[in-house]
């Protein structure tokens, strides 16, 4: 018995001295600077949930928000946070990109006006000015919303305000803005001394879509790191939903510059919009939005859903 005990102790000592298995590295490019939209990713990293799934994940905020999909396509990162509508455009351009998970499963973008202004309904936009940041999709969203109110695109004047949506609206440069995020701009407007009203595209003829998704290269579809990544993100999402205050504390400890009223309010407004099951796919949603993109001339052909979002093996 004594010999067996010594042998067992020796084996335990050898195992304790053996190096731990190295975590698999994964680089994730964000769509923008770190903000509450990225809560599950930040929490998964800070709470060790990626590590628990054998991953060493680096989160990288892009210098150019339009660059992440191309960088992933070029093999300079494995994963990017992107937008469902942009995925169709990337496939149209021939980029070998696919969606493999969802971060925010409802639209965030909206048309916003000042609450004390003249616009009480979409029909009141006739003859008014609408600020925008990026042409193309925002034209399609606005055109559909106008049609729902019996108006035409020619009934409004479009003004490019770059990314200064809230300032342009508050200053009176425009009467409305399209492309404002409902979980940020409404609070930003309030902090500037005004109140805003949002009209939601999905309530005015636009098919529902996933605002933020995870994309990767098509040749990585069988990479086992992707399933582990989604498992960690799901664990983090559940933690955020169950313990929002504690999660906020973790989030701002990692990003102290975000500890302000705008981001605290955005945190609360964003929680319910995270995908509870990041790996789940609504194929019908992707097919419908593809048809919407084609109808508005943004793409020429609607590919099978598996082209945009194949199942992970």
GROMACS .gro file of C-alpha atoms in nm:
model
  313
    1UNK     CA    1   0.000   0.000   0.000
    2UNK     CA    2   0.289   0.234   0.091
    3UNK     CA    3   0.457   0.169  -0.247
    4UNK     CA    4   0.134   0.236  -0.432
    5UNK     CA    5   0.089   0.561  -0.242
    6UNK     CA    6   0.441   0.675  -0.329
    7UNK     CA    7   0.383   0.585  -0.696
    8UNK     CA    8   0.053   0.772  -0.706
    9UNK     CA    9   0.214   1.077  -0.545
   10UNK     CA   10   0.490   1.066  -0.802
   11UNK     CA   11   0.246   1.056  -1.089
   12UNK     CA   12   0.051   1.348  -0.940
   13UNK     CA   13   0.373   1.547  -0.907
   14UNK     CA   14   0.466   1.482  -1.268
   15UNK     CA   15   0.120   1.588  -1.384
   16UNK     CA   16   0.132   1.903  -1.175
   17UNK     CA   17   0.465   1.999  -1.331
   18UNK     CA   18   0.347   1.931  -1.687
   19UNK     CA   19   0.269   2.250  -1.881
   20UNK     CA   20  -0.098   2.325  -1.930
   21UNK     CA   21  -0.227   2.285  -2.282
   22UNK     CA   22  -0.185   2.610  -2.473
   23UNK     CA   23  -0.510   2.789  -2.552
   24UNK     CA   24  -0.597   2.828  -2.919
   25UNK     CA   25  -0.554   3.187  -3.033
   26UNK     CA   26  -0.838   3.372  -3.205
   27UNK     CA   27  -0.837   3.733  -3.323
   28UNK     CA   28  -1.174   3.909  -3.328
   29UNK     CA   29  -1.206   4.244  -3.507
   30UNK     CA   30  -1.484   4.462  -3.369
   31UNK     CA   31  -1.709   4.672  -3.591
   32UNK     CA   32  -1.636   4.992  -3.396
   33UNK     CA   33  -1.463   5.105  -3.078
   34UNK     CA   34  -1.555   4.903  -2.769
   35UNK     CA   35  -1.904   4.988  -2.643
   36UNK     CA   36  -2.197   4.812  -2.470
   37UNK     CA   37  -2.292   4.639  -2.797
   38UNK     CA   38  -1.985   4.422  -2.734
   39UNK     CA   39  -2.076   4.325  -2.376
   40UNK     CA   40  -2.081   3.945  -2.428
   41UNK     CA   41  -1.735   3.956  -2.588
   42UNK     CA   42  -1.581   4.172  -2.318
   43UNK     CA   43  -1.740   3.967  -2.039
   44UNK     CA   44  -1.631   3.638  -2.198
   45UNK     CA   45  -1.273   3.764  -2.203
   46UNK     CA   46  -1.265   3.932  -1.861
   47UNK     CA   47  -1.448   3.651  -1.678
   48UNK     CA   48  -1.223   3.382  -1.826
   49UNK     CA   49  -1.502   3.220  -2.025
   50UNK     CA   50  -1.299   3.212  -2.346
   51UNK     CA   51  -1.014   3.054  -2.151
   52UNK     CA   52  -1.254   2.798  -2.004
   53UNK     CA   53  -1.328   2.690  -2.361
   54UNK     CA   54  -0.961   2.665  -2.449
   55UNK     CA   55  -0.936   2.996  -2.634
   56UNK     CA   56  -0.702   3.292  -2.612
   57UNK     CA   57  -0.912   3.565  -2.773
   58UNK     CA   58  -0.782   3.907  -2.871
   59UNK     CA   59  -1.046   4.175  -2.926
   60UNK     CA   60  -0.930   4.447  -3.165
   61UNK     CA   61  -1.108   4.777  -3.233
   62UNK     CA   62  -1.051   4.880  -3.596
   63UNK     CA   63  -0.884   5.202  -3.706
   64UNK     CA   64  -1.120   5.192  -4.006
   65UNK     CA   65  -1.468   5.050  -3.929
   66UNK     CA   66  -1.511   4.938  -4.290
   67UNK     CA   67  -1.192   4.728  -4.285
   68UNK     CA   68  -1.269   4.422  -4.064
   69UNK     CA   69  -1.455   4.211  -4.323
   70UNK     CA   70  -1.175   4.260  -4.578
   71UNK     CA   71  -0.909   4.187  -4.319
   72UNK     CA   72  -1.081   3.860  -4.228
   73UNK     CA   73  -1.120   3.772  -4.595
   74UNK     CA   74  -0.746   3.836  -4.638
   75UNK     CA   75  -0.658   3.605  -4.350
   76UNK     CA   76  -0.537   3.876  -4.110
   77UNK     CA   77  -0.792   3.775  -3.844
   78UNK     CA   78  -1.027   3.483  -3.794
   79UNK     CA   79  -1.346   3.659  -3.685
   80UNK     CA   80  -1.509   4.000  -3.729
   81UNK     CA   81  -1.819   4.160  -3.588
   82UNK     CA   82  -2.021   4.286  -3.882
   83UNK     CA   83  -2.378   4.354  -3.998
   84UNK     CA   84  -2.623   4.118  -4.166
   85UNK     CA   85  -2.697   4.362  -4.454
   86UNK     CA   86  -2.324   4.408  -4.519
   87UNK     CA   87  -2.277   4.033  -4.553
   88UNK     CA   88  -2.487   4.028  -4.871
   89UNK     CA   89  -2.275   4.309  -5.014
   90UNK     CA   90  -1.953   4.127  -4.926
   91UNK     CA   91  -2.073   3.808  -5.098
   92UNK     CA   92  -2.176   4.016  -5.399
   93UNK     CA   93  -1.818   4.149  -5.414
   94UNK     CA   94  -1.682   3.796  -5.410
   95UNK     CA   95  -1.538   3.803  -5.059
   96UNK     CA   96  -1.527   3.449  -4.912
   97UNK     CA   97  -1.715   3.541  -4.596
   98UNK     CA   98  -1.991   3.367  -4.402
   99UNK     CA   99  -2.201   3.433  -4.092
  100UNK     CA  100  -2.153   3.174  -3.816
  101UNK     CA  101  -2.319   3.345  -3.519
  102UNK     CA  102  -2.524   3.641  -3.400
  103UNK     CA  103  -2.435   3.908  -3.144
  104UNK     CA  104  -2.738   4.143  -3.160
  105UNK     CA  105  -3.047   3.972  -3.299
  106UNK     CA  106  -3.274   4.273  -3.361
  107UNK     CA  107  -3.226   4.589  -3.564
  108UNK     CA  108  -3.075   4.879  -3.371
  109UNK     CA  109  -3.087   5.134  -3.650
  110UNK     CA  110  -3.383   5.372  -3.657
  111UNK     CA  111  -3.516   5.698  -3.797
  112UNK     CA  112  -3.505   5.960  -3.522
  113UNK     CA  113  -3.672   6.301  -3.491
  114UNK     CA  114  -3.699   6.556  -3.210
  115UNK     CA  115  -3.998   6.491  -2.988
  116UNK     CA  116  -4.097   6.859  -2.976
  117UNK     CA  117  -4.052   6.903  -3.351
  118UNK     CA  118  -4.310   6.905  -3.632
  119UNK     CA  119  -4.277   6.537  -3.722
  120UNK     CA  120  -4.529   6.326  -3.532
  121UNK     CA  121  -4.567   6.055  -3.795
  122UNK     CA  122  -4.371   5.939  -4.096
  123UNK     CA  123  -4.621   6.118  -4.322
  124UNK     CA  124  -4.499   6.445  -4.170
  125UNK     CA  125  -4.160   6.393  -4.337
  126UNK     CA  126  -4.295   6.528  -4.665
  127UNK     CA  127  -4.091   6.831  -4.765
  128UNK     CA  128  -3.842   6.777  -4.479
  129UNK     CA  129  -3.468   6.705  -4.468
  130UNK     CA  130  -3.326   6.370  -4.353
  131UNK     CA  131  -2.965   6.332  -4.248
  132UNK     CA  132  -2.772   6.013  -4.324
  133UNK     CA  133  -2.421   5.874  -4.286
  134UNK     CA  134  -2.383   5.598  -4.544
  135UNK     CA  135  -2.572   5.584  -4.872
  136UNK     CA  136  -2.712   5.255  -5.001
  137UNK     CA  137  -2.875   5.057  -4.724
  138UNK     CA  138  -2.999   5.368  -4.545
  139UNK     CA  139  -3.164   5.481  -4.870
  140UNK     CA  140  -3.340   5.145  -4.891
  141UNK     CA  141  -3.453   5.157  -4.528
  142UNK     CA  142  -3.582   5.513  -4.559
  143UNK     CA  143  -3.748   5.449  -4.896
  144UNK     CA  144  -3.939   5.153  -4.754
  145UNK     CA  145  -4.047   5.347  -4.446
  146UNK     CA  146  -4.162   5.639  -4.660
  147UNK     CA  147  -4.361   5.406  -4.883
  148UNK     CA  148  -4.531   5.266  -4.573
  149UNK     CA  149  -4.651   5.623  -4.506
  150UNK     CA  150  -4.761   5.684  -4.866
  151UNK     CA  151  -4.455   5.895  -4.955
  152UNK     CA  152  -4.178   5.870  -5.216
  153UNK     CA  153  -3.802   5.924  -5.173
  154UNK     CA  154  -3.840   6.245  -5.374
  155UNK     CA  155  -4.069   6.380  -5.102
  156UNK     CA  156  -3.768   6.435  -4.874
  157UNK     CA  157  -3.425   6.593  -4.916
  158UNK     CA  158  -3.132   6.375  -4.814
  159UNK     CA  159  -2.834   6.546  -4.644
  160UNK     CA  160  -2.503   6.368  -4.578
  161UNK     CA  161  -2.406   6.457  -4.221
  162UNK     CA  162  -2.127   6.195  -4.206
  163UNK     CA  163  -2.146   6.034  -3.862
  164UNK     CA  164  -2.269   6.345  -3.677
  165UNK     CA  165  -2.630   6.228  -3.666
  166UNK     CA  166  -2.732   6.354  -3.323
  167UNK     CA  167  -2.557   6.694  -3.354
  168UNK     CA  168  -2.715   6.753  -3.695
  169UNK     CA  169  -3.061   6.680  -3.555
  170UNK     CA  170  -3.024   6.875  -3.231
  171UNK     CA  171  -2.877   7.179  -3.411
  172UNK     CA  172  -3.166   7.188  -3.659
  173UNK     CA  173  -2.947   7.115  -3.960
  174UNK     CA  174  -3.191   6.837  -4.053
  175UNK     CA  175  -3.544   6.742  -3.949
  176UNK     CA  176  -3.471   6.372  -3.906
  177UNK     CA  177  -3.183   6.125  -3.922
  178UNK     CA  178  -3.176   5.771  -4.057
  179UNK     CA  179  -2.924   5.520  -3.928
  180UNK     CA  180  -2.927   5.636  -3.566
  181UNK     CA  181  -2.885   5.357  -3.313
  182UNK     CA  182  -3.188   5.349  -3.086
  183UNK     CA  183  -2.978   5.232  -2.791
  184UNK     CA  184  -2.734   5.525  -2.819
  185UNK     CA  185  -2.861   5.827  -3.010
  186UNK     CA  186  -3.180   5.873  -2.810
  187UNK     CA  187  -2.975   5.902  -2.492
  188UNK     CA  188  -2.718   6.122  -2.661
  189UNK     CA  189  -2.994   6.360  -2.770
  190UNK     CA  190  -3.134   6.369  -2.416
  191UNK     CA  191  -2.790   6.452  -2.276
  192UNK     CA  192  -2.781   6.747  -2.515
  193UNK     CA  193  -3.100   6.882  -2.364
  194UNK     CA  194  -3.357   6.747  -2.609
  195UNK     CA  195  -3.584   6.443  -2.637
  196UNK     CA  196  -3.597   6.220  -2.940
  197UNK     CA  197  -3.860   5.995  -3.094
  198UNK     CA  198  -3.763   5.684  -3.291
  199UNK     CA  199  -3.945   5.520  -3.581
  200UNK     CA  200  -3.838   5.158  -3.623
  201UNK     CA  201  -3.776   5.019  -3.975
  202UNK     CA  202  -3.911   4.675  -3.883
  203UNK     CA  203  -4.246   4.834  -3.794
  204UNK     CA  204  -4.269   5.012  -4.129
  205UNK     CA  205  -4.215   4.753  -4.399
  206UNK     CA  206  -3.849   4.655  -4.356
  207UNK     CA  207  -3.787   4.283  -4.286
  208UNK     CA  208  -3.638   4.211  -3.945
  209UNK     CA  209  -3.261   4.153  -3.956
  210UNK     CA  210  -2.973   4.080  -3.722
  211UNK     CA  211  -2.791   4.405  -3.647
  212UNK     CA  212  -2.459   4.251  -3.545
  213UNK     CA  213  -2.323   3.913  -3.650
  214UNK     CA  214  -2.000   3.715  -3.633
  215UNK     CA  215  -1.837   3.647  -3.969
  216UNK     CA  216  -1.540   3.439  -4.074
  217UNK     CA  217  -1.380   3.303  -4.389
  218UNK     CA  218  -1.560   3.023  -4.566
  219UNK     CA  219  -1.256   2.797  -4.542
  220UNK     CA  220  -1.275   2.814  -4.160
  221UNK     CA  221  -1.631   2.681  -4.139
  222UNK     CA  222  -1.506   2.350  -3.994
  223UNK     CA  223  -1.260   2.512  -3.753
  224UNK     CA  224  -1.347   2.377  -3.405
  225UNK     CA  225  -1.251   2.710  -3.248
  226UNK     CA  226  -1.570   2.867  -3.386
  227UNK     CA  227  -1.807   2.644  -3.189
  228UNK     CA  228  -1.606   2.699  -2.872
  229UNK     CA  229  -1.611   3.072  -2.936
  230UNK     CA  230  -1.991   3.072  -2.962
  231UNK     CA  231  -2.022   2.854  -2.651
  232UNK     CA  232  -1.816   3.105  -2.452
  233UNK     CA  233  -2.017   3.398  -2.589
  234UNK     CA  234  -2.341   3.223  -2.495
  235UNK     CA  235  -2.211   3.166  -2.140
  236UNK     CA  236  -2.119   3.536  -2.122
  237UNK     CA  237  -2.458   3.648  -2.255
  238UNK     CA  238  -2.641   3.446  -1.991
  239UNK     CA  239  -2.416   3.593  -1.724
  240UNK     CA  240  -2.487   3.948  -1.846
  241UNK     CA  241  -2.861   3.883  -1.848
  242UNK     CA  242  -2.861   3.720  -1.503
  243UNK     CA  243  -2.621   3.965  -1.340
  244UNK     CA  244  -2.640   4.294  -1.532
  245UNK     CA  245  -2.499   4.512  -1.253
  246UNK     CA  246  -2.207   4.284  -1.179
  247UNK     CA  247  -2.139   4.249  -1.552
  248UNK     CA  248  -2.140   4.627  -1.591
  249UNK     CA  249  -1.878   4.645  -1.317
  250UNK     CA  250  -1.659   4.399  -1.504
  251UNK     CA  251  -1.714   4.586  -1.831
  252UNK     CA  252  -1.613   4.930  -1.700
  253UNK     CA  253  -1.320   4.793  -1.502
  254UNK     CA  254  -1.182   4.677  -1.836
  255UNK     CA  255  -1.291   5.001  -2.009
  256UNK     CA  256  -1.294   5.278  -1.745
  257UNK     CA  257  -1.338   5.557  -1.999
  258UNK     CA  258  -1.687   5.421  -2.074
  259UNK     CA  259  -1.813   5.471  -1.720
  260UNK     CA  260  -2.052   5.756  -1.800
  261UNK     CA  261  -2.426   5.815  -1.831
  262UNK     CA  262  -2.438   5.754  -2.206
  263UNK     CA  263  -2.281   5.410  -2.183
  264UNK     CA  264  -2.459   5.314  -1.860
  265UNK     CA  265  -2.793   5.384  -2.027
  266UNK     CA  266  -2.687   5.211  -2.349
  267UNK     CA  267  -2.589   4.907  -2.143
  268UNK     CA  268  -2.943   4.875  -2.007
  269UNK     CA  269  -3.104   4.948  -2.343
  270UNK     CA  270  -2.893   4.686  -2.522
  271UNK     CA  271  -2.922   4.389  -2.285
  272UNK     CA  272  -3.251   4.255  -2.419
  273UNK     CA  273  -3.125   4.267  -2.777
  274UNK     CA  274  -2.835   4.022  -2.743
  275UNK     CA  275  -2.883   3.687  -2.911
  276UNK     CA  276  -2.956   3.438  -2.632
  277UNK     CA  277  -2.844   3.152  -2.856
  278UNK     CA  278  -2.564   3.302  -3.070
  279UNK     CA  279  -2.529   2.991  -3.287
  280UNK     CA  280  -2.898   2.975  -3.380
  281UNK     CA  281  -2.994   3.072  -3.734
  282UNK     CA  282  -3.333   3.184  -3.867
  283UNK     CA  283  -3.292   3.087  -4.233
  284UNK     CA  284  -3.621   3.251  -4.328
  285UNK     CA  285  -3.500   3.584  -4.191
  286UNK     CA  286  -3.187   3.566  -4.407
  287UNK     CA  287  -3.385   3.470  -4.716
  288UNK     CA  288  -3.636   3.754  -4.668
  289UNK     CA  289  -3.370   4.016  -4.616
  290UNK     CA  290  -3.183   3.892  -4.923
  291UNK     CA  291  -3.496   3.953  -5.127
  292UNK     CA  292  -3.523   4.300  -4.973
  293UNK     CA  293  -3.164   4.378  -5.075
  294UNK     CA  294  -3.233   4.259  -5.430
  295UNK     CA  295  -3.559   4.452  -5.455
  296UNK     CA  296  -3.371   4.773  -5.377
  297UNK     CA  297  -3.090   4.703  -5.622
  298UNK     CA  298  -2.825   4.649  -5.356
  299UNK     CA  299  -2.749   4.300  -5.485
  300UNK     CA  300  -2.832   4.137  -5.819
  301UNK     CA  301  -2.882   3.778  -5.706
  302UNK     CA  302  -3.010   3.626  -5.384
  303UNK     CA  303  -2.784   3.333  -5.306
  304UNK     CA  304  -2.908   3.029  -5.111
  305UNK     CA  305  -2.903   3.094  -4.738
  306UNK     CA  306  -2.627   2.835  -4.697
  307UNK     CA  307  -2.403   3.060  -4.905
  308UNK     CA  308  -2.437   3.338  -4.650
  309UNK     CA  309  -2.476   3.132  -4.333
  310UNK     CA  310  -2.381   2.765  -4.356
  311UNK     CA  311  -2.425   2.540  -4.054
  312UNK     CA  312  -2.112   2.464  -3.856
  313UNK     CA  313  -2.025   2.094  -3.876
   0.00000   0.00000   0.00000
